[in-house]
Amino acid sequence: MPDTAQTIWSAAQQTLRGMLKTELYNLWFAPVTASQIDGDLLTLEVTDEFCEFWLKDNYLDVLRSVVSRAAIRPIQIGFAVRAVETAPSAKQETASADVALAAEHSAKVSVGSVKDVGPRKPEAFFNPNNTFDTFVVGNNNQHAHAACIAVAQKPGLTYNPLFLFGGVGLGKTHLLQAVGQHVSANRKNPRIGYLSCERFTNEFIEALQNGLLPKFRKKYREMDVLLIDDVQFLAGKERIQEEFFHTFNALHDAHKQIVMTCDRPANEIQGLEQRLTSRFEWGMTADIKAPDVETRLAILHKKAAALSVELPAEIITFLANRIRTNIRRLEGALVRVAAYAQLTGKQLDIETIETLLREILQEEGKVAVSVGEIQRRVADYFDIRLADMSSKRRPESISFPRQIAMFLVRQLTDHSLSSIGDAFGGRDHGTVLHACRQVRDRMEVEAKVRQDVGYLEKQLTR
Ligand code: ADP
Ligand code: MG
């Protein structure tokens, strides 16, 4: 298994993508590449000095822990500012395009013909962590898992196409890559294409612009197994739907295996041509749901073992109870806790964990809590009337709980300042901002306020 700077960084990026807000990730982490690993020092290349300082100031410990986890050993981070790019035409070459792709998707397209791949084994193009061995089967994914095993054992002969769908971070890409890795380990020189639908689109456009369409078509229509991730990307894109339609038909007619993943059922992809929707449902469709608590526990135990960390049962249970909707997030939380435990050697208690995972737990909470629920809980807790959440009454015993409620809405939901103001009796966004600041300031100095807010937050995100 290659332990190169790139494979480590790709795996780390995948974890970061799950931990961070998309805009944040895209802005700061997506453009970063890994240039080399020397002993325990991984050098990350950034676009400019500002980016280096910013990452150092804000994310150094996160980067260290995520990268250490990806490498399964403690890693230090160094930075280098990327040299100015050379001739842009170099980018067009397949080799560097593949490298860029690897960084982007943590797995490469394996064109698979002997001539293209040379002596390298195709497995290297996938994230080595995404295999059937590392996949925990639970009630939520049993069906999808079984279908993938069947397809991996007899590509093109059982379910074709196989269409997997389910929410973010629930294991679709993992299963898709597991199929690819299984086939490449068990067949002689299989031609396996693994790529995101977005990548397929970009390659198509590039081929179109460079007059290389015949080559593009030949490449994808002559695969033995085509694994396409995130086909919801086809939504509303007529031209690429047309192209994909023909690729699909060519492969299907030749009894070549197609596996697709999607974040929703095929018939819910907006603006997807009927002929594609129906084809996606021709073979087998299988959904992946959020894992139940047993599955979450099993996943945590398995991942902790892979990281060779032993965590108190209490902590594992805490994580399994608090993070329910996204396995990537669950894994991100475990990695942080494990890295913290390994790097500090400190005794872990629930309070430390809660602080450490504050943002992750808030992200998780955002899925479920409504403004109304927050207002109700806060009003109950301080024994004031629900109506006072939107009233104009100003005694401290009422106004401060109201401010706490605004603060919690801001923390636990995606509502904008002005929509929060609206929900609290038509206050303006400045009032909300002031309330949040007030609560934060008082939390700094008053233990009682910290306790109240902490308790409410816990209740609301449970
Ligand atoms: P999706 O593609 O559905 O958004 P991924 O396949 O990227 O999700 O999964 C997110 C993370 O969770 C990955 O690190 C993956 O290995 C892990 N994961 C998901 N489901 C399982 C499972 N059943 N067993 C072990 N790990 C899992
Ligand atoms: Mg995915």
XYZ file of C-alpha atoms and ligand atoms in Angstrom:
490
model
C 0.000 0.000 0.000
C 1.597 3.277 -1.052
C 2.185 5.683 1.786
C 3.001 8.658 -0.390
C 2.474 12.301 0.480
C -0.354 12.337 -1.995
C -2.282 9.350 -0.722
C -2.008 10.584 2.847
C -3.123 14.075 1.912
C -6.002 12.798 -0.230
C -7.321 10.770 2.667
C -6.843 13.735 5.008
C -8.671 16.013 2.585
C -11.561 13.608 2.501
C -11.850 13.798 6.269
C -11.534 17.591 6.223
C -14.228 17.837 3.615
C -16.544 16.014 5.960
C -15.574 18.072 8.983
C -15.731 21.544 7.551
C -18.282 23.755 5.893
C -18.054 23.357 2.126
C -17.132 26.999 1.466
C -14.428 26.842 4.075
C -13.063 23.617 2.714
C -13.102 24.799 -0.891
C -11.464 28.082 -0.065
C -8.612 26.893 2.107
C -8.072 23.161 1.826
C -9.087 22.089 -1.655
C -6.249 24.013 -3.393
C -3.577 22.652 -1.050
C -1.424 19.829 -2.374
C 1.137 17.616 -0.696
C 4.579 17.692 -2.214
C 6.566 15.247 -0.126
C 6.818 13.221 3.003
C 10.145 12.965 4.706
C 10.141 10.813 7.814
C 7.289 12.212 9.849
C 7.233 15.574 8.084
C 4.583 16.136 5.452
C 5.087 19.214 3.306
C 1.952 20.936 2.118
C 2.098 23.292 -0.823
C -0.032 26.391 -0.658
C -0.690 29.113 -3.204
C 0.735 32.028 -1.234
C 2.159 33.098 2.086
C -1.088 34.410 3.377
C -2.625 31.000 2.963
C 0.261 29.472 4.887
C -0.122 31.860 7.819
C -3.833 31.467 7.900
C -3.679 27.692 7.977
C -0.953 27.743 10.612
C -2.855 30.128 12.824
C -6.213 28.503 12.589
C -5.859 24.914 11.582
C -2.476 23.563 12.474
C -3.679 21.165 15.165
C -6.587 19.998 13.064
C -4.288 19.409 10.116
C -1.852 17.507 12.271
C -4.498 15.269 13.721
C -6.259 14.558 10.446
C -3.035 13.838 8.610
C -1.718 11.678 11.446
C -4.864 9.668 11.292
C -4.621 9.268 7.528
C -1.041 8.074 7.829
C -1.859 5.994 10.906
C 1.159 7.513 12.697
C 2.035 10.920 14.140
C 2.873 13.391 11.402
C 4.154 16.966 11.556
C 3.175 19.549 8.986
C 5.489 21.824 7.039
C 4.491 24.412 4.466
C 5.917 25.524 1.169
C 4.628 28.164 -1.181
C 3.994 26.634 -4.569
C 6.256 27.741 -7.386
C 4.518 29.653 -10.135
C 3.007 27.244 -12.642
C 4.969 26.424 -15.746
C 3.601 26.178 -19.261
C -0.139 25.680 -19.008
C -0.002 23.000 -21.675
C 1.707 20.692 -19.192
C -1.644 20.519 -17.467
C -3.215 18.838 -20.437
C -1.012 15.818 -20.216
C -2.746 12.770 -18.943
C -0.165 12.118 -16.273
C -0.535 15.453 -14.556
C -4.258 15.470 -15.127
C -4.364 12.192 -13.245
C -2.314 13.634 -10.427
C -4.659 16.568 -10.118
C -7.506 14.147 -10.153
C -5.986 12.086 -7.393
C -5.740 15.135 -5.215
C -9.270 16.050 -6.045
C -11.005 12.774 -5.499
C -8.575 10.773 -3.401
C -8.675 8.144 -6.085
C -7.706 8.223 -9.697
C -9.333 7.165 -12.845
C -7.810 3.916 -13.744
C -7.912 3.521 -17.440
C -6.793 0.021 -16.814
C -5.479 -1.143 -20.157
C -2.067 -2.711 -19.687
C -0.428 -0.167 -21.893
C -1.799 2.793 -19.957
C -1.272 1.502 -16.493
C 2.118 -0.055 -17.064
C 3.484 -2.035 -14.154
C 1.450 -0.163 -11.544
C -1.398 -2.024 -9.921
C -4.778 -0.413 -10.450
C -5.650 -0.668 -6.715
C -3.318 2.231 -6.117
C -5.844 4.526 -7.702
C -8.417 3.995 -5.006
C -8.391 5.094 -1.408
C -6.982 1.962 0.223
C -9.281 2.480 3.201
C -12.375 2.026 1.103
C -12.669 -1.740 0.817
C -15.284 -4.318 1.772
C -13.062 -5.384 4.676
C -13.256 -2.014 6.335
C -16.965 -1.564 5.693
C -19.272 -2.221 8.631
C -22.542 -3.825 7.606
C -25.626 -2.738 9.514
C -29.395 -2.605 9.030
C -28.990 0.674 7.251
C -26.744 -0.525 4.428
C -27.145 -4.311 4.323
C -29.007 -4.310 1.059
C -26.607 -1.948 -0.695
C -23.647 -3.897 0.626
C -25.027 -7.231 -0.606
C -25.727 -5.790 -4.038
C -22.190 -4.421 -4.261
C -20.671 -7.762 -3.272
C -22.738 -9.506 -5.936
C -21.673 -7.015 -8.570
C -18.026 -7.134 -7.530
C -17.992 -10.920 -7.807
C -19.742 -11.084 -11.138
C -19.498 -7.744 -12.866
C -22.038 -7.331 -15.629
C -23.845 -10.528 -14.754
C -26.097 -9.767 -11.803
C -27.472 -6.313 -11.241
C -26.818 -3.929 -14.064
C -26.817 -1.057 -13.537
C -26.542 -0.880 -9.790
C -27.823 2.424 -8.472
C -26.917 3.308 -4.871
C -28.469 6.278 -3.186
C -28.430 7.891 0.234
C -27.499 10.984 2.209
C -24.122 12.615 2.631
C -21.382 10.720 4.433
C -23.196 7.402 4.586
C -20.753 5.226 2.659
C -21.710 5.457 -1.031
C -18.247 6.337 -2.259
C -16.764 3.761 0.089
C -18.882 0.974 -1.416
C -18.287 2.165 -4.962
C -14.538 2.054 -4.455
C -14.801 -1.290 -2.683
C -16.380 -2.721 -5.830
C -13.567 -1.297 -7.926
C -10.843 -2.611 -5.650
C -12.404 -6.035 -5.445
C -12.671 -6.343 -9.211
C -9.149 -5.125 -9.805
C -7.758 -7.566 -7.243
C -9.589 -10.538 -8.669
C -9.528 -10.088 -12.423
C -6.736 -9.941 -14.867
C -6.226 -6.449 -16.255
C -9.769 -5.254 -15.897
C -10.578 -1.903 -17.410
C -12.136 -0.051 -14.516
C -13.232 3.537 -14.656
C -13.846 5.234 -11.354
C -14.727 8.894 -11.367
C -17.191 11.444 -10.150
C -19.882 12.554 -12.490
C -18.424 16.027 -12.267
C -15.089 14.742 -13.485
C -16.800 12.916 -16.334
C -18.405 16.211 -17.285
C -15.147 18.136 -17.129
C -13.293 15.575 -19.189
C -16.062 15.637 -21.717
C -15.906 19.411 -22.032
C -12.141 19.324 -22.310
C -12.316 16.649 -24.999
C -14.910 18.691 -26.812
C -12.729 21.804 -26.762
C -9.635 19.972 -27.879
C -11.261 17.925 -30.599
C -10.630 14.725 -28.669
C -14.197 13.513 -28.404
C -13.598 10.189 -30.208
C -10.813 9.374 -27.762
C -12.951 10.304 -24.773
C -15.812 8.170 -26.033
C -13.624 5.203 -26.776
C -12.081 5.391 -23.317
C -15.355 5.258 -21.428
C -17.342 3.079 -23.758
C -14.733 0.348 -23.597
C -14.624 -0.052 -19.847
C -15.379 -3.398 -18.230
C -16.653 -1.681 -15.129
C -17.688 1.953 -14.941
C -18.129 3.402 -11.457
C -19.678 6.846 -11.465
C -19.968 8.771 -8.223
C -22.599 11.419 -7.502
C -24.762 11.312 -10.613
C -27.048 13.977 -9.134
C -24.541 16.245 -10.851
C -26.380 15.519 -14.109
C -29.339 17.582 -12.876
C -30.372 20.085 -15.486
C -27.350 19.498 -17.749
C -28.779 18.393 -21.056
C -25.635 18.078 -23.075
C -23.839 15.850 -20.614
C -26.972 13.796 -20.070
C -26.988 13.094 -23.776
C -23.360 11.986 -23.652
C -23.867 9.883 -20.572
C -26.910 8.266 -22.162
C -24.799 6.965 -25.036
C -21.976 5.832 -22.766
C -24.503 4.016 -20.644
C -26.074 2.297 -23.625
C -22.777 1.225 -25.123
C -21.677 -0.365 -21.861
C -25.005 -1.890 -21.002
C -25.422 -3.403 -24.479
C -22.000 -4.995 -24.115
C -22.935 -6.410 -20.671
C -20.371 -4.256 -18.953
C -21.018 -3.340 -15.358
C -22.208 0.136 -14.412
C -22.468 1.268 -10.806
C -23.705 4.725 -9.905
C -24.162 6.591 -6.662
C -26.494 9.474 -6.002
C -27.607 11.548 -3.033
C -31.273 10.899 -3.854
C -33.460 8.439 -5.795
C -33.146 8.736 -9.573
C -36.681 10.066 -9.967
C -35.870 12.974 -7.667
C -32.985 14.303 -9.741
C -34.359 17.585 -11.032
C -34.402 17.908 -14.777
C -33.125 14.406 -15.497
C -34.423 13.103 -18.815
C -36.977 10.361 -18.480
C -34.916 7.974 -20.590
C -32.064 8.239 -18.076
C -34.267 7.976 -14.999
C -35.742 4.788 -16.345
C -32.360 3.327 -17.258
C -30.982 4.085 -13.817
C -33.788 1.951 -12.438
C -33.384 -0.909 -14.903
C -31.160 -3.055 -12.757
C -31.066 -2.785 -9.010
C -31.489 0.250 -6.811
C -30.421 0.133 -3.175
C -30.563 2.848 -0.580
C -28.296 3.565 2.357
C -29.852 5.096 5.421
C -28.412 6.695 8.521
C -26.896 4.018 10.777
C -28.610 2.899 13.981
C -26.752 3.097 17.268
C -25.380 -0.478 17.103
C -23.905 0.206 13.685
C -22.442 3.494 14.880
C -20.804 1.707 17.786
C -19.456 -1.014 15.512
C -18.025 1.587 13.134
C -16.351 3.437 15.989
C -14.808 0.264 17.369
C -13.515 -0.749 13.981
C -12.055 2.674 13.197
C -10.529 3.026 16.650
C -8.823 -0.337 16.174
C -7.516 0.776 12.787
C -6.073 3.881 14.431
C -4.715 1.712 17.254
C -6.258 3.857 19.914
C -8.081 2.614 22.927
C -10.768 4.937 24.154
C -12.853 4.531 27.274
C -16.232 2.884 26.552
C -17.904 5.975 27.937
C -16.345 8.116 25.209
C -17.225 5.719 22.404
C -20.815 5.634 23.627
C -20.891 9.402 23.867
C -19.772 9.750 20.245
C -22.225 7.115 19.031
C -25.090 8.830 20.836
C -24.305 12.322 19.747
C -23.382 11.868 16.091
C -26.088 10.069 14.220
C -26.572 11.360 10.756
C -23.241 11.242 8.978
C -20.514 8.614 9.226
C -17.888 10.951 7.843
C -18.647 13.314 10.713
C -18.565 10.439 13.184
C -15.184 9.446 11.848
C -13.952 13.054 11.938
C -14.944 13.274 15.600
C -13.185 10.035 16.432
C -10.045 11.171 14.667
C -9.967 14.398 16.616
C -10.485 12.647 19.902
C -7.915 9.974 19.073
C -5.353 12.508 17.939
C -5.915 14.560 21.052
C -5.524 11.511 23.255
C -2.381 10.399 21.439
C -0.731 13.773 21.217
C -1.437 15.068 24.704
C -1.522 11.787 26.600
C -4.201 13.420 28.739
C -6.983 11.654 30.563
C -10.154 12.088 28.535
C -13.429 13.051 30.096
C -16.724 13.963 28.519
C -16.276 17.660 29.212
C -12.964 17.802 27.370
C -14.494 15.895 24.479
C -17.421 18.268 24.296
C -15.120 21.238 24.030
C -12.917 19.505 21.517
C -15.892 18.573 19.354
C -17.920 21.700 19.851
C -18.132 22.572 16.158
C -18.745 19.039 15.003
C -21.518 18.594 17.556
C -23.053 21.877 16.497
C -23.008 20.812 12.863
C -24.787 17.637 13.872
C -27.300 19.604 15.944
C -28.139 21.849 13.003
C -29.838 18.995 11.248
C -32.563 18.642 13.773
C -33.341 21.654 15.978
C -35.919 24.264 15.091
C -36.169 27.825 16.353
C -39.458 26.977 18.043
C -37.911 24.109 19.935
C -35.025 26.223 21.126
C -37.375 28.942 22.325
C -39.541 26.411 24.139
C -36.626 24.730 25.872
C -35.038 27.973 26.951
C -38.334 29.373 28.206
C -38.963 26.166 30.175
C -35.502 26.161 31.614
C -35.700 29.735 32.898
C -39.331 29.368 33.773
C -40.583 32.251 31.664
C -43.474 32.348 29.201
C -42.884 31.249 25.630
C -44.569 34.488 24.549
C -41.738 36.415 26.181
C -39.365 35.139 23.524
C -41.014 37.622 21.197
C -42.331 40.181 23.665
C -40.863 43.608 24.313
C -40.455 43.048 28.059
C -37.057 44.042 29.290
C -36.396 42.862 32.837
C -33.096 41.013 32.954
C -34.824 37.799 34.100
C -36.613 37.761 30.744
C -34.273 39.568 28.412
C -31.212 37.492 29.184
C -32.914 34.119 28.578
C -34.193 35.613 25.336
C -30.651 36.535 24.393
C -29.482 33.037 25.237
C -32.184 31.632 22.976
C -31.016 33.881 20.120
C -27.458 32.804 20.729
C -28.452 29.142 20.607
C -30.441 29.605 17.408
C -27.391 31.241 15.885
C -25.167 28.371 17.025
C -27.411 25.471 16.257
C -29.219 26.431 13.077
C -28.428 27.936 9.707
C -30.816 30.875 10.118
C -29.570 34.308 9.160
C -29.387 37.107 11.713
C -32.404 38.863 10.307
C -34.532 35.750 10.161
C -33.609 35.084 13.792
C -34.671 38.632 14.601
C -37.999 37.972 12.893
C -38.575 34.854 14.961
C -38.018 36.849 18.138
C -40.783 39.372 17.673
C -39.466 41.304 14.697
C -36.157 42.447 16.164
C -33.473 43.629 13.758
C -30.261 41.826 12.975
C -28.174 44.228 15.069
C -30.143 43.210 18.150
C -29.433 39.558 17.447
C -25.754 40.217 16.940
C -25.639 42.176 20.176
C -27.409 39.350 22.010
C -24.904 36.799 20.746
C -21.986 38.948 21.799
C -23.528 39.575 25.186
C -23.970 35.868 25.843
C -20.495 34.997 24.635
C -18.921 37.703 26.806
C -20.781 36.614 29.884
C -19.890 32.977 29.230
C -16.259 33.975 29.384
C -16.522 35.310 32.907
C -19.566 33.728 34.550
C -19.464 30.017 35.280
C -23.209 29.934 35.835
C -23.899 31.264 32.345
C -21.487 28.747 30.857
C -23.287 25.961 32.672
C -26.748 27.119 31.611
C -25.797 27.486 27.984
C -23.837 24.240 27.977
C -26.723 22.351 29.502
C -29.271 23.755 27.052
C -27.005 23.080 24.106
C -26.623 19.492 25.194
C -30.376 19.023 25.593
C -31.044 20.522 22.195
C -28.489 18.496 20.302
C -29.325 15.205 21.946
P -20.760 9.294 0.828
O -20.052 8.997 -0.460
O -22.043 8.535 0.983
O -20.941 10.755 1.095
P -18.405 8.093 1.990
O -18.433 6.799 1.273
O -17.412 9.078 1.551
O -19.855 8.761 2.010
O -18.252 7.783 3.542
C -17.849 8.762 4.473
C -16.865 8.165 5.447
O -17.518 7.231 6.282
C -15.758 7.414 4.747
O -14.557 7.628 5.436
C -16.183 5.962 4.862
O -15.064 5.103 4.891
C -16.925 5.949 6.166
N -18.013 4.954 6.178
C -19.240 5.101 5.677
N -19.981 4.000 5.887
C -19.187 3.127 6.515
C -19.367 1.808 7.030
N -20.539 1.173 6.909
N -18.326 1.209 7.616
C -17.150 1.848 7.754
N -16.916 3.102 7.321
C -17.915 3.744 6.714
Mg -19.349 10.318 -1.877
